Every structure is written in C-alpha cells, then in structure tokens.
PDB file of C-alpha atoms in Angstrom:
ATOM      1  CA  ARG A   1      37.165  49.989  -6.862  1.00  0.00           C
ATOM      2  CA  LEU A   2      38.609  49.458 -10.317  1.00  0.00           C
ATOM      3  CA  PRO A   3      38.784  52.198 -12.942  1.00  0.00           C
ATOM      4  CA  LEU A   4      36.110  51.555 -15.562  1.00  0.00           C
ATOM      5  CA  PRO A   5      36.705  52.031 -19.291  1.00  0.00           C
ATOM      6  CA  ASP A   6      34.973  54.731 -21.259  1.00  0.00           C
ATOM      7  CA  GLY A   7      31.407  53.942 -22.218  1.00  0.00           C
ATOM      8  CA  VAL A   8      30.603  51.969 -19.050  1.00  0.00           C
ATOM      9  CA  ALA A   9      27.722  53.250 -16.941  1.00  0.00           C
ATOM     10  CA  VAL A  10      27.048  52.066 -13.374  1.00  0.00           C
ATOM     11  CA  MET A  11      23.399  51.814 -12.388  1.00  0.00           C
ATOM     12  CA  PRO A  12      22.392  53.236  -9.007  1.00  0.00           C
ATOM     13  CA  THR A  13      21.677  50.805  -6.157  1.00  0.00           C
ATOM     14  CA  ARG A  14      19.208  52.786  -4.010  1.00  0.00           C
ATOM     15  CA  ARG A  15      16.608  53.096  -6.754  1.00  0.00           C
ATOM     16  CA  ALA A  16      16.285  52.329 -10.444  1.00  0.00           C
ATOM     17  CA  GLY A  17      17.798  54.855 -12.839  1.00  0.00           C
ATOM     18  CA  THR A  18      17.918  55.603 -16.558  1.00  0.00           C
ATOM     19  CA  VAL A  19      20.878  56.054 -18.877  1.00  0.00           C
ATOM     20  CA  SER A  20      20.007  57.606 -22.241  1.00  0.00           C
ATOM     21  CA  PHE A  21      21.884  57.323 -25.529  1.00  0.00           C
ATOM     22  CA  PRO A  22      20.337  60.108 -27.623  1.00  0.00           C
ATOM     23  CA  GLN A  23      22.460  59.368 -30.695  1.00  0.00           C
ATOM     24  CA  LEU A  24      21.099  55.806 -30.697  1.00  0.00           C
ATOM     25  CA  ARG A  25      17.624  56.870 -29.566  1.00  0.00           C
ATOM     26  CA  ILE A  26      17.811  54.354 -26.707  1.00  0.00           C
ATOM     27  CA  ALA A  27      16.987  54.610 -23.009  1.00  0.00           C
ATOM     28  CA  VAL A  28      18.268  51.906 -20.647  1.00  0.00           C
ATOM     29  CA  HIS A  29      16.566  51.459 -17.270  1.00  0.00           C
ATOM     30  CA  GLY A  30      18.106  49.436 -14.477  1.00  0.00           C
ATOM     31  CA  GLN A  31      19.216  49.099 -10.881  1.00  0.00           C
ATOM     32  CA  GLY A  32      22.355  47.650  -9.340  1.00  0.00           C
ATOM     33  CA  TYR A  33      22.592  45.533  -6.204  1.00  0.00           C
ATOM     34  CA  GLY A  34      23.526  47.236  -2.946  1.00  0.00           C
ATOM     35  CA  ARG A  35      24.386  43.811  -1.532  1.00  0.00           C
ATOM     36  CA  ARG A  36      24.848  40.328  -2.922  1.00  0.00           C
ATOM     37  CA  ASP A  37      21.485  38.799  -2.000  1.00  0.00           C
ATOM     38  CA  VAL A  38      18.524  40.911  -3.087  1.00  0.00           C
ATOM     39  CA  MET A  39      15.267  39.041  -2.516  1.00  0.00           C
ATOM     40  CA  LYS A  40      12.671  41.697  -3.339  1.00  0.00           C
ATOM     41  CA  ASP A  41      11.141  42.674  -6.675  1.00  0.00           C
ATOM     42  CA  LEU A  42      13.318  45.558  -7.877  1.00  0.00           C
ATOM     43  CA  SER A  43      11.397  45.886 -11.135  1.00  0.00           C
ATOM     44  CA  ALA A  44       8.322  47.210  -9.324  1.00  0.00           C
ATOM     45  CA  ALA A  45       9.942  50.646  -8.941  1.00  0.00           C
ATOM     46  CA  TYR A  46      11.457  50.960 -12.424  1.00  0.00           C
ATOM     47  CA  PRO A  47      10.739  54.306 -14.132  1.00  0.00           C
ATOM     48  CA  LYS A  48       8.250  54.939 -16.885  1.00  0.00           C
ATOM     49  CA  PRO A  49       9.435  54.542 -20.495  1.00  0.00           C
ATOM     50  CA  VAL A  50      10.866  57.593 -22.270  1.00  0.00           C
ATOM     51  CA  GLU A  51       8.655  58.751 -25.127  1.00  0.00           C
ATOM     52  CA  GLY A  52      10.168  58.501 -28.592  1.00  0.00           C
ATOM     53  CA  LEU A  53      13.049  56.227 -27.560  1.00  0.00           C
ATOM     54  CA  LEU A  54      13.621  52.489 -27.608  1.00  0.00           C
ATOM     55  CA  ASN A  55      13.256  51.513 -23.954  1.00  0.00           C
ATOM     56  CA  ILE A  56      15.338  48.652 -22.572  1.00  0.00           C
ATOM     57  CA  GLY A  57      15.080  47.295 -19.042  1.00  0.00           C
ATOM     58  CA  VAL A  58      18.078  45.487 -17.531  1.00  0.00           C
ATOM     59  CA  LEU A  59      17.737  43.415 -14.375  1.00  0.00           C
ATOM     60  CA  HIS A  60      19.730  40.731 -12.581  1.00  0.00           C
ATOM     61  CA  THR A  61      16.934  38.349 -11.605  1.00  0.00           C
ATOM     62  CA  ALA A  62      15.775  34.750 -11.382  1.00  0.00           C
ATOM     63  CA  ALA A  63      12.349  35.934 -12.629  1.00  0.00           C
ATOM     64  CA  THR A  64       9.793  33.369 -11.431  1.00  0.00           C
ATOM     65  CA  GLY A  65      12.589  31.054 -10.282  1.00  0.00           C
ATOM     66  CA  ARG A  66      15.015  28.776 -12.082  1.00  0.00           C
ATOM     67  CA  ASP A  67      16.449  25.437 -10.951  1.00  0.00           C
ATOM     68  CA  GLY A  68      19.947  25.780  -9.561  1.00  0.00           C
ATOM     69  CA  HIS A  69      19.759  29.571  -9.217  1.00  0.00           C
ATOM     70  CA  ALA A  70      19.198  31.679  -6.110  1.00  0.00           C
ATOM     71  CA  PRO A  71      15.837  33.532  -6.300  1.00  0.00           C
ATOM     72  CA  TYR A  72      17.395  36.978  -6.684  1.00  0.00           C
ATOM     73  CA  ALA A  73      15.051  39.915  -7.380  1.00  0.00           C
ATOM     74  CA  PRO A  74      11.997  37.708  -8.049  1.00  0.00           C
ATOM     75  CA  CYS A  75       9.459  39.081 -10.525  1.00  0.00           C
ATOM     76  CA  SER A  76       6.764  37.903 -12.904  1.00  0.00           C
ATOM     77  CA  VAL A  77       6.650  38.155 -16.679  1.00  0.00           C
ATOM     78  CA  GLU A  78       3.357  40.020 -16.402  1.00  0.00           C
ATOM     79  CA  ALA A  79       4.876  42.629 -14.090  1.00  0.00           C
ATOM     80  CA  LEU A  80       7.807  43.236 -16.443  1.00  0.00           C
ATOM     81  CA  ALA A  81       5.526  43.528 -19.467  1.00  0.00           C
ATOM     82  CA  ALA A  82       3.352  46.075 -17.660  1.00  0.00           C
ATOM     83  CA  HIS A  83       6.202  48.624 -17.791  1.00  0.00           C
ATOM     84  CA  ASP A  84       5.678  49.002 -21.548  1.00  0.00           C
ATOM     85  CA  TYR A  85       9.389  48.717 -22.317  1.00  0.00           C
ATOM     86  CA  ASP A  86      10.374  47.466 -25.762  1.00  0.00           C
ATOM     87  CA  TYR A  87      12.894  44.922 -24.490  1.00  0.00           C
ATOM     88  CA  TRP A  88      13.998  43.361 -21.193  1.00  0.00           C
ATOM     89  CA  ALA A  89      17.552  42.020 -20.905  1.00  0.00           C
ATOM     90  CA  LEU A  90      17.767  39.765 -17.851  1.00  0.00           C
ATOM     91  CA  GLY A  91      20.905  38.540 -16.118  1.00  0.00           C
ATOM     92  CA  HIS A  92      21.778  35.837 -13.528  1.00  0.00           C
ATOM     93  CA  VAL A  93      20.621  32.755 -15.483  1.00  0.00           C
ATOM     94  CA  HIS A  94      23.400  31.615 -17.839  1.00  0.00           C
ATOM     95  CA  GLU A  95      21.089  29.876 -20.306  1.00  0.00           C
ATOM     96  CA  PHE A  96      19.417  31.494 -23.321  1.00  0.00           C
ATOM     97  CA  GLU A  97      15.668  31.649 -22.814  1.00  0.00           C
ATOM     98  CA  VAL A  98      12.860  33.770 -24.245  1.00  0.00           C
ATOM     99  CA  LEU A  99      10.235  34.421 -21.558  1.00  0.00           C
ATOM    100  CA  CYS A 100       7.976  36.626 -23.685  1.00  0.00           C
ATOM    101  CA  ARG A 101       7.816  38.016 -27.232  1.00  0.00           C
ATOM    102  CA  ASP A 102       5.417  40.920 -26.708  1.00  0.00           C
ATOM    103  CA  PRO A 103       7.359  42.635 -25.318  1.00  0.00           C
ATOM    104  CA  TRP A 104      10.609  40.740 -25.652  1.00  0.00           C
ATOM    105  CA  ILE A 105      11.827  39.477 -22.275  1.00  0.00           C
ATOM    106  CA  VAL A 106      15.040  37.496 -22.677  1.00  0.00           C
ATOM    107  CA  PHE A 107      17.759  35.733 -20.729  1.00  0.00           C
ATOM    108  CA  PRO A 108      20.676  36.038 -23.197  1.00  0.00           C
ATOM    109  CA  GLY A 109      22.760  33.531 -21.230  1.00  0.00           C
ATOM    110  CA  CYS A 110      26.520  33.953 -20.924  1.00  0.00           C
ATOM    111  CA  PRO A 111      29.072  34.354 -23.723  1.00  0.00           C
ATOM    112  CA  GLN A 112      31.321  31.535 -22.477  1.00  0.00           C
ATOM    113  CA  GLY A 113      30.632  28.396 -20.453  1.00  0.00           C
ATOM    114  CA  ARG A 114      32.979  28.139 -17.474  1.00  0.00           C
ATOM    115  CA  GLY A 115      32.500  24.509 -16.482  1.00  0.00           C
ATOM    116  CA  LEU A 116      30.244  21.481 -16.528  1.00  0.00           C
ATOM    117  CA  ARG A 117      27.383  23.473 -14.990  1.00  0.00           C
ATOM    118  CA  GLU A 118      27.319  25.543 -18.184  1.00  0.00           C
ATOM    119  CA  CYS A 119      27.262  22.987 -20.991  1.00  0.00           C
ATOM    120  CA  GLY A 120      26.171  23.581 -24.555  1.00  0.00           C
ATOM    121  CA  ALA A 121      26.359  26.583 -26.843  1.00  0.00           C
ATOM    122  CA  LYS A 122      26.862  29.957 -25.141  1.00  0.00           C
ATOM    123  CA  GLY A 123      26.628  33.371 -26.694  1.00  0.00           C
ATOM    124  CA  VAL A 124      24.932  36.727 -27.020  1.00  0.00           C
ATOM    125  CA  VAL A 125      21.650  38.051 -28.374  1.00  0.00           C
ATOM    126  CA  LEU A 126      21.535  40.202 -31.498  1.00  0.00           C
ATOM    127  CA  ILE A 127      18.556  42.571 -31.576  1.00  0.00           C
ATOM    128  CA  GLU A 128      17.328  44.191 -34.780  1.00  0.00           C
ATOM    129  CA  THR A 129      15.264  47.343 -34.359  1.00  0.00           C
ATOM    130  CA  ASP A 130      13.227  49.664 -36.529  1.00  0.00           C
ATOM    131  CA  GLY A 131      12.932  53.000 -34.772  1.00  0.00           C
ATOM    132  CA  ASP A 132      11.474  52.326 -31.329  1.00  0.00           C
ATOM    133  CA  ARG A 133      10.341  48.816 -32.259  1.00  0.00           C
ATOM    134  CA  VAL A 134      12.177  45.497 -31.860  1.00  0.00           C
ATOM    135  CA  VAL A 135      11.942  43.605 -35.146  1.00  0.00           C
ATOM    136  CA  SER A 136      13.839  40.409 -34.351  1.00  0.00           C
ATOM    137  CA  VAL A 137      15.867  38.699 -31.636  1.00  0.00           C
ATOM    138  CA  GLU A 138      18.543  36.120 -32.480  1.00  0.00           C
ATOM    139  CA  SER A 139      20.862  34.086 -30.257  1.00  0.00           C
ATOM    140  CA  ARG A 140      24.401  33.833 -31.618  1.00  0.00           C
ATOM    141  CA  ALA A 141      27.051  31.508 -30.214  1.00  0.00           C
ATOM    142  CA  VAL A 142      30.350  33.256 -29.457  1.00  0.00           C
ATOM    143  CA  ASP A 143      31.939  30.744 -27.079  1.00  0.00           C
ATOM    144  CA  VAL A 144      35.471  29.648 -27.904  1.00  0.00           C
ATOM    145  CA  VAL A 145      35.380  26.403 -25.885  1.00  0.00           C
ATOM    146  CA  ARG A 146      32.321  24.228 -25.335  1.00  0.00           C
ATOM    147  CA  TRP A 147      31.512  22.032 -22.324  1.00  0.00           C
ATOM    148  CA  LYS A 148      29.590  18.757 -22.481  1.00  0.00           C
ATOM    149  CA  ARG A 149      28.673  15.737 -20.373  1.00  0.00           C
ATOM    150  CA  VAL A 150      29.213  12.723 -22.611  1.00  0.00           C
ATOM    151  CA  ASP A 151      27.060   9.835 -21.358  1.00  0.00           C
ATOM    152  CA  VAL A 152      27.987   6.582 -23.065  1.00  0.00           C
ATOM    153  CA  ASP A 153      25.545   3.672 -22.965  1.00  0.00           C
ATOM    154  CA  VAL A 154      27.660   0.516 -22.827  1.00  0.00           C
ATOM    155  CA  ALA A 155      24.777  -1.807 -21.934  1.00  0.00           C
ATOM    156  CA  GLY A 156      25.277  -5.258 -23.376  1.00  0.00           C
ATOM    157  CA  THR A 157      28.922  -4.804 -24.327  1.00  0.00           C
ATOM    158  CA  THR A 158      30.696  -8.117 -23.902  1.00  0.00           C
ATOM    159  CA  ASP A 159      34.216  -6.837 -23.288  1.00  0.00           C
ATOM    160  CA  ARG A 160      36.327  -3.759 -22.638  1.00  0.00           C
ATOM    161  CA  ASP A 161      37.227  -3.191 -26.283  1.00  0.00           C
ATOM    162  CA  GLU A 162      33.572  -3.053 -27.334  1.00  0.00           C
ATOM    163  CA  ALA A 163      32.786  -0.581 -24.554  1.00  0.00           C
ATOM    164  CA  LEU A 164      35.702   1.656 -25.531  1.00  0.00           C
ATOM    165  CA  SER A 165      34.544   1.520 -29.132  1.00  0.00           C
ATOM    166  CA  ARG A 166      31.252   3.072 -28.029  1.00  0.00           C
ATOM    167  CA  VAL A 167      33.171   5.739 -26.126  1.00  0.00           C
ATOM    168  CA  ARG A 168      35.077   6.587 -29.304  1.00  0.00           C
ATOM    169  CA  GLU A 169      31.821   6.907 -31.278  1.00  0.00           C
ATOM    170  CA  SER A 170      30.286   9.178 -28.622  1.00  0.00           C
ATOM    171  CA  LEU A 171      33.367  11.411 -28.469  1.00  0.00           C
ATOM    172  CA  ALA A 172      33.450  11.757 -32.249  1.00  0.00           C
ATOM    173  CA  ALA A 173      29.740  12.653 -32.403  1.00  0.00           C
ATOM    174  CA  SER A 174      30.090  15.166 -29.557  1.00  0.00           C
ATOM    175  CA  LEU A 175      33.044  16.892 -31.217  1.00  0.00           C
ATOM    176  CA  THR A 176      31.140  17.147 -34.499  1.00  0.00           C
ATOM    177  CA  ALA A 177      28.232  18.789 -32.658  1.00  0.00           C
ATOM    178  CA  ALA A 178      30.571  21.390 -31.093  1.00  0.00           C
ATOM    179  CA  ASP A 179      30.541  23.444 -34.329  1.00  0.00           C
ATOM    180  CA  GLY A 180      34.305  23.496 -34.802  1.00  0.00           C
ATOM    181  CA  ARG A 181      35.100  24.480 -31.228  1.00  0.00           C
ATOM    182  CA  PRO A 182      37.385  22.667 -28.789  1.00  0.00           C
ATOM    183  CA  LEU A 183      35.330  20.466 -26.493  1.00  0.00           C
ATOM    184  CA  ALA A 184      35.869  19.947 -22.763  1.00  0.00           C
ATOM    185  CA  CYS A 185      33.874  17.016 -21.456  1.00  0.00           C
ATOM    186  CA  ARG A 186      33.257  14.546 -18.689  1.00  0.00           C
ATOM    187  CA  VAL A 187      32.705  10.989 -19.881  1.00  0.00           C
ATOM    188  CA  THR A 188      30.395   8.637 -17.996  1.00  0.00           C
ATOM    189  CA  LEU A 189      30.017   4.976 -18.922  1.00  0.00           C
ATOM    190  CA  ALA A 190      26.719   3.461 -17.800  1.00  0.00           C
ATOM    191  CA  GLY A 191      24.609   0.372 -18.339  1.00  0.00           C
ATOM    192  CA  ALA A 192      24.476  -3.275 -17.310  1.00  0.00           C
ATOM    193  CA  CYS A 193      27.081  -5.319 -19.135  1.00  0.00           C
ATOM    194  CA  PRO A 194      29.428  -8.290 -18.738  1.00  0.00           C
ATOM    195  CA  ALA A 195      32.306  -5.812 -19.158  1.00  0.00           C
ATOM    196  CA  ASP A 196      31.386  -4.146 -15.843  1.00  0.00           C
ATOM    197  CA  ARG A 197      34.102  -5.800 -13.752  1.00  0.00           C
ATOM    198  CA  SER A 198      36.822  -5.072 -16.285  1.00  0.00           C
ATOM    199  CA  LEU A 199      35.812  -1.408 -16.669  1.00  0.00           C
ATOM    200  CA  GLY A 200      35.414  -0.638 -12.983  1.00  0.00           C
ATOM    201  CA  ALA A 201      38.392  -2.562 -11.623  1.00  0.00           C
ATOM    202  CA  ARG A 202      41.046  -0.035 -12.715  1.00  0.00           C
ATOM    203  CA  PRO A 203      39.560   3.488 -12.897  1.00  0.00           C
ATOM    204  CA  GLN A 204      42.884   5.185 -13.660  1.00  0.00           C
ATOM    205  CA  GLN A 205      43.539   2.805 -16.543  1.00  0.00           C
ATOM    206  CA  LEU A 206      40.051   3.505 -17.913  1.00  0.00           C
ATOM    207  CA  ALA A 207      40.616   7.265 -17.654  1.00  0.00           C
ATOM    208  CA  ASP A 208      43.946   6.954 -19.480  1.00  0.00           C
ATOM    209  CA  GLU A 209      42.345   4.883 -22.235  1.00  0.00           C
ATOM    210  CA  VAL A 210      39.527   7.412 -22.709  1.00  0.00           C
ATOM    211  CA  ARG A 211      42.030  10.279 -22.846  1.00  0.00           C
ATOM    212  CA  ALA A 212      44.021   8.371 -25.444  1.00  0.00           C
ATOM    213  CA  LEU A 213      40.849   7.974 -27.500  1.00  0.00           C
ATOM    214  CA  ALA A 214      40.203  11.708 -27.184  1.00  0.00           C
ATOM    215  CA  LEU A 215      43.674  12.498 -28.534  1.00  0.00           C
ATOM    216  CA  ASP A 216      43.113  10.139 -31.444  1.00  0.00           C
ATOM    217  CA  VAL A 217      39.612  11.376 -32.250  1.00  0.00           C
ATOM    218  CA  GLY A 218      40.028  15.064 -31.514  1.00  0.00           C
ATOM    219  CA  ALA A 219      43.551  15.900 -32.678  1.00  0.00           C
ATOM    220  CA  GLY A 220      43.969  18.281 -29.756  1.00  0.00           C
ATOM    221  CA  GLN A 221      40.377  19.544 -29.861  1.00  0.00           C
ATOM    222  CA  LEU A 222      39.076  17.255 -27.089  1.00  0.00           C
ATOM    223  CA  TRP A 223      39.937  17.676 -23.408  1.00  0.00           C
ATOM    224  CA  ILE A 224      38.690  15.083 -20.912  1.00  0.00           C
ATOM    225  CA  GLU A 225      37.827  16.722 -17.586  1.00  0.00           C
ATOM    226  CA  GLY A 226      37.130  13.367 -15.960  1.00  0.00           C
ATOM    227  CA  VAL A 227      35.962   9.800 -16.529  1.00  0.00           C
ATOM    228  CA  ARG A 228      33.340   8.040 -14.420  1.00  0.00           C
ATOM    229  CA  CYS A 229      32.389   4.378 -14.551  1.00  0.00           C
ATOM    230  CA  ALA A 230      28.753   3.843 -13.529  1.00  0.00           C
ATOM    231  CA  THR A 231      28.236   0.438 -15.112  1.00  0.00           C
ATOM    232  CA  GLU A 232      26.412  -2.447 -13.442  1.00  0.00           C
ATOM    233  CA  PRO A 233      26.790  -6.216 -13.624  1.00  0.00           C
ATOM    234  CA  ASP A 234      24.703  -7.982 -16.217  1.00  0.00           C
ATOM    235  CA  GLY A 235      21.479  -8.810 -14.404  1.00  0.00           C
ATOM    236  CA  SER A 236      20.588 -12.177 -15.938  1.00  0.00           C
ATOM    237  CA  THR A 237      20.641 -15.161 -13.571  1.00  0.00           C
ATOM    238  CA  GLY A 238      22.219 -17.327 -16.248  1.00  0.00           C
ATOM    239  CA  ASP A 239      25.250 -15.053 -16.496  1.00  0.00           C
ATOM    240  CA  LEU A 240      25.535 -14.938 -12.704  1.00  0.00           C
ATOM    241  CA  ALA A 241      25.337 -18.714 -12.458  1.00  0.00           C
ATOM    242  CA  ALA A 242      28.331 -18.999 -14.757  1.00  0.00           C
ATOM    243  CA  ARG A 243      30.427 -16.912 -12.387  1.00  0.00           C
ATOM    244  CA  ARG A 244      32.200 -18.327  -9.360  1.00  0.00           C
ATOM    245  CA  ASP A 245      32.771 -15.203  -7.251  1.00  0.00           C
ATOM    246  CA  PRO A 246      30.998 -14.850  -3.846  1.00  0.00           C
ATOM    247  CA  ILE A 247      28.853 -11.861  -4.921  1.00  0.00           C
ATOM    248  CA  ALA A 248      27.431 -13.771  -7.898  1.00  0.00           C
ATOM    249  CA  ARG A 249      26.627 -16.794  -5.718  1.00  0.00           C
ATOM    250  CA  LEU A 250      24.940 -14.562  -3.137  1.00  0.00           C
ATOM    251  CA  LEU A 251      22.771 -12.895  -5.808  1.00  0.00           C
ATOM    252  CA  VAL A 252      21.755 -16.232  -7.332  1.00  0.00           C
ATOM    253  CA  ASP A 253      20.779 -17.613  -3.906  1.00  0.00           C
ATOM    254  CA  ALA A 254      18.866 -14.444  -3.001  1.00  0.00           C
ATOM    255  CA  ARG A 255      16.855 -14.528  -6.219  1.00  0.00           C
ATOM    256  CA  ALA A 256      16.028 -18.180  -5.713  1.00  0.00           C
ATOM    257  CA  GLN A 257      14.775 -17.447  -2.187  1.00  0.00           C
ATOM    258  CA  ALA A 258      12.734 -14.470  -3.420  1.00  0.00           C
ATOM    259  CA  ALA A 259      10.977 -16.744  -5.906  1.00  0.00           C
ATOM    260  CA  ASP A 260       9.888 -19.076  -3.057  1.00  0.00           C
ATOM    261  CA  PRO A 261       8.834 -16.906  -0.062  1.00  0.00           C
ATOM    262  CA  GLU A 262       6.854 -19.719   1.591  1.00  0.00           C
ATOM    263  CA  GLY A 263       9.843 -22.015   1.470  1.00  0.00           C
ATOM    264  CA  LEU A 264      12.022 -19.235   2.872  1.00  0.00           C
ATOM    265  CA  ARG A 265       9.774 -18.912   5.922  1.00  0.00           C
ATOM    266  CA  ASP A 266      10.064 -22.657   6.542  1.00  0.00           C
ATOM    267  CA  ARG A 267      13.836 -22.634   6.218  1.00  0.00           C
ATOM    268  CA  VAL A 268      14.271 -19.661   8.552  1.00  0.00           C
ATOM    269  CA  PRO A 269      11.997 -20.294  11.590  1.00  0.00           C
ATOM    270  CA  SER A 270      12.450 -16.827  13.121  1.00  0.00           C
ATOM    271  CA  LEU A 271      11.321 -15.202   9.885  1.00  0.00           C
ATOM    272  CA  GLY A 272       7.757 -16.364  10.529  1.00  0.00           C
ATOM    273  CA  ASP A 273       7.702 -14.483  13.839  1.00  0.00           C
ATOM    274  CA  LEU A 274       8.995 -11.368  12.106  1.00  0.00           C
ATOM    275  CA  VAL A 275       6.348 -11.581   9.394  1.00  0.00           C
ATOM    276  CA  ARG A 276       3.581 -11.839  12.009  1.00  0.00           C
ATOM    277  CA  MET A 277       4.833  -8.611  13.581  1.00  0.00           C
ATOM    278  CA  LEU A 278       4.431  -6.666  10.330  1.00  0.00           C
ATOM    279  CA  PRO A 279       1.302  -4.516   9.779  1.00  0.00           C
ATOM    280  CA  PRO A 280      -1.474  -6.259   7.818  1.00  0.00           C
ATOM    281  CA  GLY A 281      -1.028  -6.062   4.061  1.00  0.00           C
ATOM    282  CA  THR A 282       2.679  -5.185   4.176  1.00  0.00           C
ATOM    283  CA  LEU A 283       3.641  -8.167   2.036  1.00  0.00           C
ATOM    284  CA  ASP A 284       0.611  -7.884  -0.227  1.00  0.00           C
ATOM    285  CA  ALA A 285       1.972  -6.433  -3.479  1.00  0.00           C
ATOM    286  CA  GLU A 286      -1.512  -5.467  -4.653  1.00  0.00           C
ATOM    287  CA  HIS A 287      -1.908  -3.062  -1.716  1.00  0.00           C
ATOM    288  CA  ALA A 288       1.669  -1.825  -1.449  1.00  0.00           C
ATOM    289  CA  GLY A 289       2.341   1.822  -2.174  1.00  0.00           C
ATOM    290  CA  PRO A 290       5.081   3.037  -4.575  1.00  0.00           C
ATOM    291  CA  ASP A 291       7.699   3.165  -1.830  1.00  0.00           C
ATOM    292  CA  ASP A 292       6.762  -0.299  -0.542  1.00  0.00           C
ATOM    293  CA  ALA A 293       6.878  -1.738  -4.037  1.00  0.00           C
ATOM    294  CA  ALA A 294      10.334  -0.287  -4.562  1.00  0.00           C
TER     295      ALA A 294
END
C-alpha cells in the first residue's frame, strides 16, 4: 500500500458506496475492483441518488463493449440512466466519447497518450453545473505530447526523392495539427510505385532519412518512433516488361498465361487432369463466391 494524499477517497470493493462533498453539494457513487478482471455488471447494485445533491456515478467499465478493451463490468446505457444520476464518469476506455446526454454518460478518455495505441488529442472533461443540474460538458486537451500514425501515400512516385518529399509534407501537416505540442509518430510509406525497390532495399537508410526530415521540419518537436516501408512494385505490365530482374519476368509470364487459360492447359498436359478433378463450376467466375474470386 502507498500513502494517499489528502482529498483522495477509496471506493469500497465489496459493494458500491457513496462519498459526499456537502460544501460542493455533490455525492459521488462508485465501487472499486476486488480483483483485476471483473466481468459482472457492478452498476446494478449502485445506491439511490441523494436528494438535493448533484449525483455522480463513477465506474471502470467497457459499457456495451469497445474494440481493443477487455469487457470489464459490462453494462448498458439504459441501465446506467435508470439510476437517475446527473452524470456518469466512466473509466477504462482511453478515448473521449459521449454515450448519452440525458443523463450525461461520458468516457472522458485519458489526460495523456502513452503510445501509438493512444493517438490523437487526450484530455479531461470540464463539467458546468447549475445547482443539481449539469448544464454543459466540454472535452479539453491537456496532453503535453501527442502520438500519431503518419501514413504517407507514395503511389506513383517515380524516385526516392519524390517519395521523401511526400513524407516531408505529411510530417509538416501532422505537426501543424498537433496544436503546438511535440509529436511522436510512426511513419508508414505505402502505395504502388516505381520507387518501391529503392525505398525497401535499405530500411535503415530510409529510417535515417525520415528522421533527418523530422529534425528539419520539426525543429526538435518531432520524434520518429519508427519507419515502415509497405510499398509495392508498380503493377503495370509495361513497367515490368522494361525490367530485367527474375521477379519481373516471372510476373510478366504469369499474367500472359492467365490471359490465355486454354493455351495454358495445352502447354501443361497434367493441368488438364487437375482441372477435371475440380468440383463443377470452380473455374466459372460467374458462380464463384467472394473467397473464390479473391
């Protein structure tokens, strides 16, 4: 156990409890976790609201379920609203989200993103009240560093310099959108382009070049967590035909054979036997399902 500072209240774990702040005319209802994984609806046993006070419910929950989050303390919006509290402050999901406005049921998110799983603005929720009534709810960013996945479309770029120019533009735009905060990001280059071989051949060189761009663009405000090259070769047969490497020749030959399936069967005698063994309609594109067509 760690000593807690003054003003911190610990909610009971066996059943929901209430902490009142008479000077603020607020009652806070909540329940802690007795163990890490709580998979039952804790909100069902929350106490009744206190008359004459602003009633706030606090709960660490995934509500009706959220992608990427364990389904802790599952509950429905309707069940929370039925308690007649004035406001519900929900934890566990680190993304700001308003589930209901009458009453207010809110995931405030987290005040600071800790990695690439928590990209974008992070902050707190400011609540304005009038007596025992919530007047307004406003999300305010308080993060000091922002995380972002910077996806750069380099499709069609003819050479490395043109691709890196697009990276520079994307980094500059991302930093501008960070509202004056330092930006930590992962850069991914994607798209079919003739520059594919040059970009993917030396990943460490590419990462160094992107980091150099970040220093130039960001003046110390941009930190590159990582660089990933997910480009593809330009798909046109004409471009492939101009190349002399074995992969290009293989792709050109394969596409030519695909355009003449009858001729392929004649050139490969055993292929005809294989085709006859396939279920009827397998090669009929009009009757193929989505998976077959793929």
